Short mmCIF file of C-alpha atoms in Angstrom, two decimals:
data_model
loop_
_atom_site.label_atom_id
_atom_site.label_comp_id
_atom_site.label_asym_id
_atom_site.label_seq_id
_atom_site.Cartn_x
_atom_site.Cartn_y
_atom_site.Cartn_z
CA MET A 1 11.17 -27.60 10.67
CA LYS A 2 14.59 -29.34 10.66
CA TYR A 3 17.40 -27.63 9.34
CA LYS A 4 20.79 -29.69 9.20
CA TYR A 5 22.52 -26.11 8.72
CA LEU A 6 20.43 -23.93 10.28
CA ASN A 7 22.61 -22.20 12.59
CA ILE A 8 25.22 -21.09 9.78
CA ASP A 9 26.07 -17.59 9.24
CA LEU A 10 23.98 -16.91 6.54
CA LYS A 11 25.58 -13.15 5.90
CA LYS A 12 28.87 -14.78 5.62
CA GLY A 13 27.85 -17.64 3.70
CA TYR A 14 26.51 -15.05 0.91
CA ARG A 15 29.70 -13.37 1.25
CA ASP A 16 31.60 -16.52 0.01
CA ILE A 17 29.04 -17.48 -2.39
CA ALA A 18 27.87 -13.95 -4.07
CA LYS A 19 30.31 -14.14 -7.10
CA LEU A 20 29.22 -17.29 -8.45
CA TYR A 21 25.38 -17.04 -6.82
CA GLU A 22 23.99 -16.61 -10.39
CA LEU A 23 26.16 -19.39 -11.98
CA ASN A 24 24.98 -21.66 -9.82
CA ASN A 25 21.36 -20.80 -9.62
CA HIS A 26 21.46 -21.58 -13.19
CA LEU A 27 23.61 -25.06 -13.07
CA MET A 28 21.16 -26.10 -10.42
CA THR A 29 17.97 -25.47 -12.19
CA PHE A 30 19.24 -26.37 -15.65
CA TYR A 31 18.72 -22.72 -16.61
CA LEU A 32 15.11 -23.05 -15.83
CA ASP A 33 15.25 -20.19 -13.27
CA ILE A 34 15.82 -17.67 -16.29
CA TYR A 35 12.32 -19.10 -17.70
CA TRP A 36 10.56 -18.72 -14.31
CA ARG A 37 11.68 -15.19 -13.87
CA LYS A 38 10.46 -14.56 -17.54
CA ILE A 39 7.02 -15.92 -17.00
CA MET A 40 6.45 -13.77 -13.51
CA VAL A 41 7.80 -10.58 -15.26
CA LYS A 42 5.23 -11.23 -18.15
CA ASP A 43 2.43 -11.78 -15.44
CA ILE A 44 3.44 -8.53 -13.30
CA PHE A 45 3.51 -6.74 -16.65
CA ASN A 46 -0.14 -7.48 -17.68
CA ASP A 47 -1.46 -6.95 -14.55
CA ILE A 48 0.32 -3.50 -14.62
CA ILE A 49 -1.54 -2.90 -17.66
CA ASN A 50 -5.12 -4.09 -16.43
CA ARG A 51 -4.76 -2.59 -13.06
CA ILE A 52 -2.89 0.69 -13.01
CA ASN A 53 -3.94 3.98 -14.41
CA ILE A 54 -1.98 5.30 -17.46
CA GLY A 55 0.50 8.01 -16.44
CA SER A 56 0.95 6.39 -12.96
CA ILE A 57 4.21 6.38 -11.10
CA ILE A 58 4.51 2.94 -9.89
CA TYR A 59 7.16 2.30 -6.91
CA PHE A 60 8.06 -1.37 -7.22
CA ILE A 61 10.47 -2.89 -4.95
CA ASP A 62 12.65 -6.27 -5.42
CA ILE A 63 12.96 -7.71 -1.87
CA CYS A 64 15.92 -10.39 -1.37
CA VAL A 65 17.37 -8.81 -4.63
CA GLY A 66 20.58 -10.52 -4.69
CA THR A 67 22.48 -10.07 -7.77
CA GLY A 68 19.45 -8.52 -9.25
CA ASP A 69 18.30 -10.95 -11.58
CA LEU A 70 14.58 -10.30 -11.48
CA LEU A 71 14.90 -6.53 -11.62
CA PHE A 72 17.68 -7.01 -14.76
CA GLU A 73 14.76 -9.16 -16.67
CA PHE A 74 12.04 -6.74 -15.38
CA ILE A 75 13.36 -3.62 -16.60
CA ASN A 76 14.88 -5.40 -19.74
CA PHE A 77 11.50 -6.46 -20.54
CA LEU A 78 10.32 -2.79 -20.14
CA ASN A 79 12.83 -1.41 -22.48
CA SER A 80 10.85 -3.62 -25.45
CA LYS A 81 7.64 -1.98 -24.68
CA ASN A 82 5.98 1.60 -25.30
CA LEU A 83 4.54 2.68 -21.93
CA ASN A 84 3.10 5.56 -20.24
CA PHE A 85 4.07 4.54 -17.13
CA SER A 86 6.91 5.92 -14.77
CA PHE A 87 8.61 3.28 -12.46
CA LYS A 88 10.56 4.18 -9.69
CA PHE A 89 12.66 0.96 -8.53
CA LEU A 90 14.01 -0.05 -5.36
CA ALA A 91 15.72 -3.25 -4.11
CA LEU A 92 16.31 -4.58 -0.58
CA ASP A 93 18.87 -7.29 0.66
CA PHE A 94 20.83 -7.75 3.79
CA SER A 95 23.90 -8.94 1.68
CA ILE A 96 26.19 -6.10 0.87
CA ASP A 97 28.24 -8.54 -1.33
CA MET A 98 24.99 -9.40 -3.46
CA VAL A 99 24.20 -5.58 -3.78
CA LYS A 100 27.44 -4.97 -4.97
CA ILE A 101 27.27 -7.51 -7.48
CA ALA A 102 23.57 -6.01 -8.71
CA LYS A 103 24.75 -2.13 -8.75
CA ASN A 104 27.28 -3.36 -11.48
CA LYS A 105 24.75 -4.26 -13.86
CA SER A 106 24.04 -1.65 -16.49
CA LEU A 107 20.28 -1.70 -16.48
CA LEU A 108 20.26 -1.31 -12.76
CA LYS A 109 21.85 1.94 -12.50
CA ASP A 110 19.12 3.83 -11.63
CA VAL A 111 17.47 1.60 -9.08
CA ILE A 112 17.81 2.73 -5.33
CA PHE A 113 19.47 -0.48 -3.27
CA ILE A 114 18.64 -0.54 0.56
CA LEU A 115 20.79 -2.48 2.69
CA ALA A 116 17.96 -4.01 5.37
CA ASP A 117 16.56 -6.99 6.83
CA VAL A 118 13.35 -7.33 6.14
CA ALA A 119 12.22 -7.37 9.66
CA LYS A 120 12.47 -3.63 9.51
CA ILE A 121 12.40 -2.16 6.12
CA PRO A 122 12.98 1.66 6.14
CA ILE A 123 10.09 2.76 4.07
CA LYS A 124 6.86 4.53 5.03
CA ASP A 125 3.65 2.78 5.29
CA LYS A 126 1.55 2.17 2.17
CA LYS A 127 4.18 3.33 -0.32
CA ILE A 128 4.78 0.15 -3.04
CA ASP A 129 2.56 -0.66 -5.64
CA ILE A 130 4.71 -3.63 -6.48
CA SER A 131 6.78 -5.69 -4.23
CA THR A 132 8.48 -8.97 -5.58
CA ILE A 133 10.52 -11.90 -4.09
CA SER A 134 12.45 -14.04 -6.34
CA LEU A 135 13.63 -17.37 -5.39
CA GLY A 136 14.03 -15.79 -1.70
CA ILE A 137 10.68 -16.40 0.21
CA ARG A 138 11.52 -19.41 1.90
CA ASN A 139 15.20 -17.92 3.17
CA LEU A 140 13.01 -15.59 5.53
CA ARG A 141 11.67 -18.45 7.24
CA THR A 142 14.46 -19.07 9.77
CA ASN A 143 11.66 -19.61 12.46
CA ASP A 144 7.84 -19.13 12.19
CA GLU A 145 7.98 -15.79 14.26
CA LEU A 146 10.19 -14.02 12.25
CA PHE A 147 8.77 -14.90 9.16
CA GLU A 148 5.48 -13.56 10.06
CA ILE A 149 7.32 -10.48 11.03
CA ARG A 150 9.11 -10.21 7.95
CA PHE A 151 5.96 -10.33 5.66
CA LYS A 152 4.11 -7.88 7.89
CA GLU A 153 6.73 -5.58 7.32
CA ILE A 154 6.45 -6.49 3.46
CA TYR A 155 2.23 -5.90 3.91
CA ARG A 156 2.81 -2.56 5.83
CA ILE A 157 4.75 -0.84 3.15
CA ILE A 158 1.91 -2.17 0.08
CA LYS A 159 -0.11 0.36 -0.75
CA ASP A 160 -4.09 -0.98 -0.45
CA GLY A 161 -4.55 -2.44 -3.64
CA GLY A 162 -0.76 -3.06 -4.33
CA VAL A 163 0.15 -6.53 -5.48
CA PHE A 164 3.07 -8.69 -3.71
CA TRP A 165 4.62 -11.28 -6.13
CA GLY A 166 6.60 -13.99 -5.05
CA LEU A 167 8.46 -16.96 -7.32
CA GLU A 168 9.55 -19.95 -4.87
CA THR A 169 10.37 -23.38 -5.08
CA SER A 170 7.37 -26.10 -4.61
CA ARG A 171 7.32 -29.44 -4.37
CA PRO A 172 5.34 -31.25 -6.92
CA PRO A 173 1.83 -32.63 -5.86
CA ASN A 174 2.41 -35.75 -8.03
CA LYS A 175 4.25 -38.28 -5.48
CA ILE A 176 6.27 -39.76 -7.97
CA ILE A 177 7.79 -36.22 -9.27
CA ARG A 178 8.35 -34.89 -6.09
CA PHE A 179 10.50 -37.94 -4.91
CA PHE A 180 12.88 -37.27 -7.82
CA SER A 181 12.73 -33.87 -7.27
CA ASP A 182 13.57 -34.07 -3.52
CA LEU A 183 16.54 -36.48 -4.89
CA PHE A 184 17.42 -34.00 -7.20
CA THR A 185 17.25 -31.06 -4.89
CA ALA A 186 19.49 -33.11 -2.01
CA TYR A 187 22.11 -34.55 -3.83
CA VAL A 188 22.41 -33.72 -7.51
CA ALA A 189 22.05 -29.82 -7.10
CA THR A 190 23.73 -29.74 -3.74
CA ASN A 191 26.71 -31.37 -5.16
CA ILE A 192 26.63 -29.29 -8.15
CA ALA A 193 26.92 -26.17 -6.02
CA LYS A 194 29.56 -27.62 -3.77
CA ILE A 195 31.83 -28.20 -6.79
CA VAL A 196 31.06 -24.86 -8.14
CA SER A 197 30.97 -22.80 -5.34
CA LYS A 198 33.01 -24.65 -2.58
CA ASN A 199 30.50 -24.01 -0.05
CA ILE A 200 28.05 -26.84 1.16
CA GLU A 201 27.14 -25.21 4.25
CA VAL A 202 24.97 -22.55 2.49
CA TYR A 203 23.44 -24.70 -0.13
CA GLY A 204 23.03 -27.19 2.18
CA TYR A 205 20.68 -24.74 4.23
CA LEU A 206 18.83 -24.11 1.00
CA ALA A 207 18.30 -27.34 0.16
CA ASP A 208 16.87 -27.88 3.65
CA SER A 209 14.73 -24.72 3.15
CA ILE A 210 13.10 -26.25 -0.20
CA ARG A 211 12.24 -29.89 1.66
CA ASN A 212 10.80 -27.68 5.02
CA PHE A 213 9.17 -24.43 3.02
CA TYR A 214 5.18 -24.40 2.89
CA GLU A 215 3.16 -26.22 0.58
CA PRO A 216 1.87 -23.64 -2.04
CA TYR A 217 -1.87 -23.78 -0.88
CA GLU A 218 -0.17 -23.36 2.93
CA PHE A 219 1.82 -20.21 1.79
CA ARG A 220 -1.94 -19.01 0.02
CA ASP A 221 -3.27 -19.70 3.58
CA PHE A 222 -0.62 -17.86 5.87
CA LEU A 223 -0.81 -15.00 3.68
CA LEU A 224 -4.42 -14.85 3.72
CA ASN A 225 -4.87 -15.51 7.69
CA LYS A 226 -1.61 -14.49 9.26
CA ILE A 227 -0.66 -11.45 7.14
CA LYS A 228 -4.49 -10.20 6.00
CA PHE A 229 -3.85 -9.70 2.15
CA LYS A 230 -7.50 -9.85 0.52
CA GLU A 231 -6.98 -12.07 -2.41
CA VAL A 232 -4.35 -14.75 -2.79
CA SER A 233 -3.81 -16.92 -5.83
CA TYR A 234 -0.52 -19.03 -7.22
CA LYS A 235 0.08 -21.21 -10.06
CA LEU A 236 2.47 -24.00 -10.50
CA LEU A 237 4.97 -24.19 -13.02
CA THR A 238 7.40 -27.11 -14.31
CA PHE A 239 5.17 -29.95 -12.88
CA GLY A 240 5.06 -27.84 -9.56
CA VAL A 241 8.37 -27.27 -8.99
CA VAL A 242 7.68 -23.91 -8.43
CA ALA A 243 5.47 -21.81 -8.03
CA ILE A 244 4.44 -17.94 -8.79
CA HIS A 245 2.28 -16.35 -5.89
CA LYS A 246 0.17 -13.20 -6.07
CA ALA A 247 -1.21 -11.69 -2.84
CA ILE A 248 -3.49 -8.46 -3.51
CA LYS A 249 -3.40 -5.95 -0.56
#
């Protein structure tokens, strides 16, 4: 991995960009990040209907919750449905500045927020039915050893038969689309972020992390072979610019 901005202080960086984080994500993706989350939310919901018994209490944790976009979308979606399920929502992030913004969202008032690094999650073994990460997986890979430790922690807290869902940027399989996608990430998206947030280092790091992250099939194999999930799959969206990953313990 070659990260030009690897040595930046991410905790400070996220504090600097927290207030404009959502706007930057929307602008950098032309608001497609909202669409991608909606797709994953529907996939999670359909999987719950098919796999979990009616009347169950579902423990749901959003890891790298950031400003709460995914949880907000999921709870908003649930409110439009008539369900015989009860949800206990938890959210984890290492940035208190991001968490403060998430806590101010009315739909997230009943969420239990946890301030911690994913390398040491303060939750008992096999407690969680559903664990999610939305556009934050690659940020856990500051080095390969720590990345494995963090995902073993995620695996540890998931119940047998529970599911990990991840939405993450990908590199399109088509070489022409990949070329323009890389060009957009390196120059257009990063410069949009620079203009809006004035913090080129954090968004430079995020751009680096996109180019250096696993291919979808490599991440699938990592979850199967290193972390020992029983069943792992993924589907590509928007010509392969992002992927939704699903892993069953």
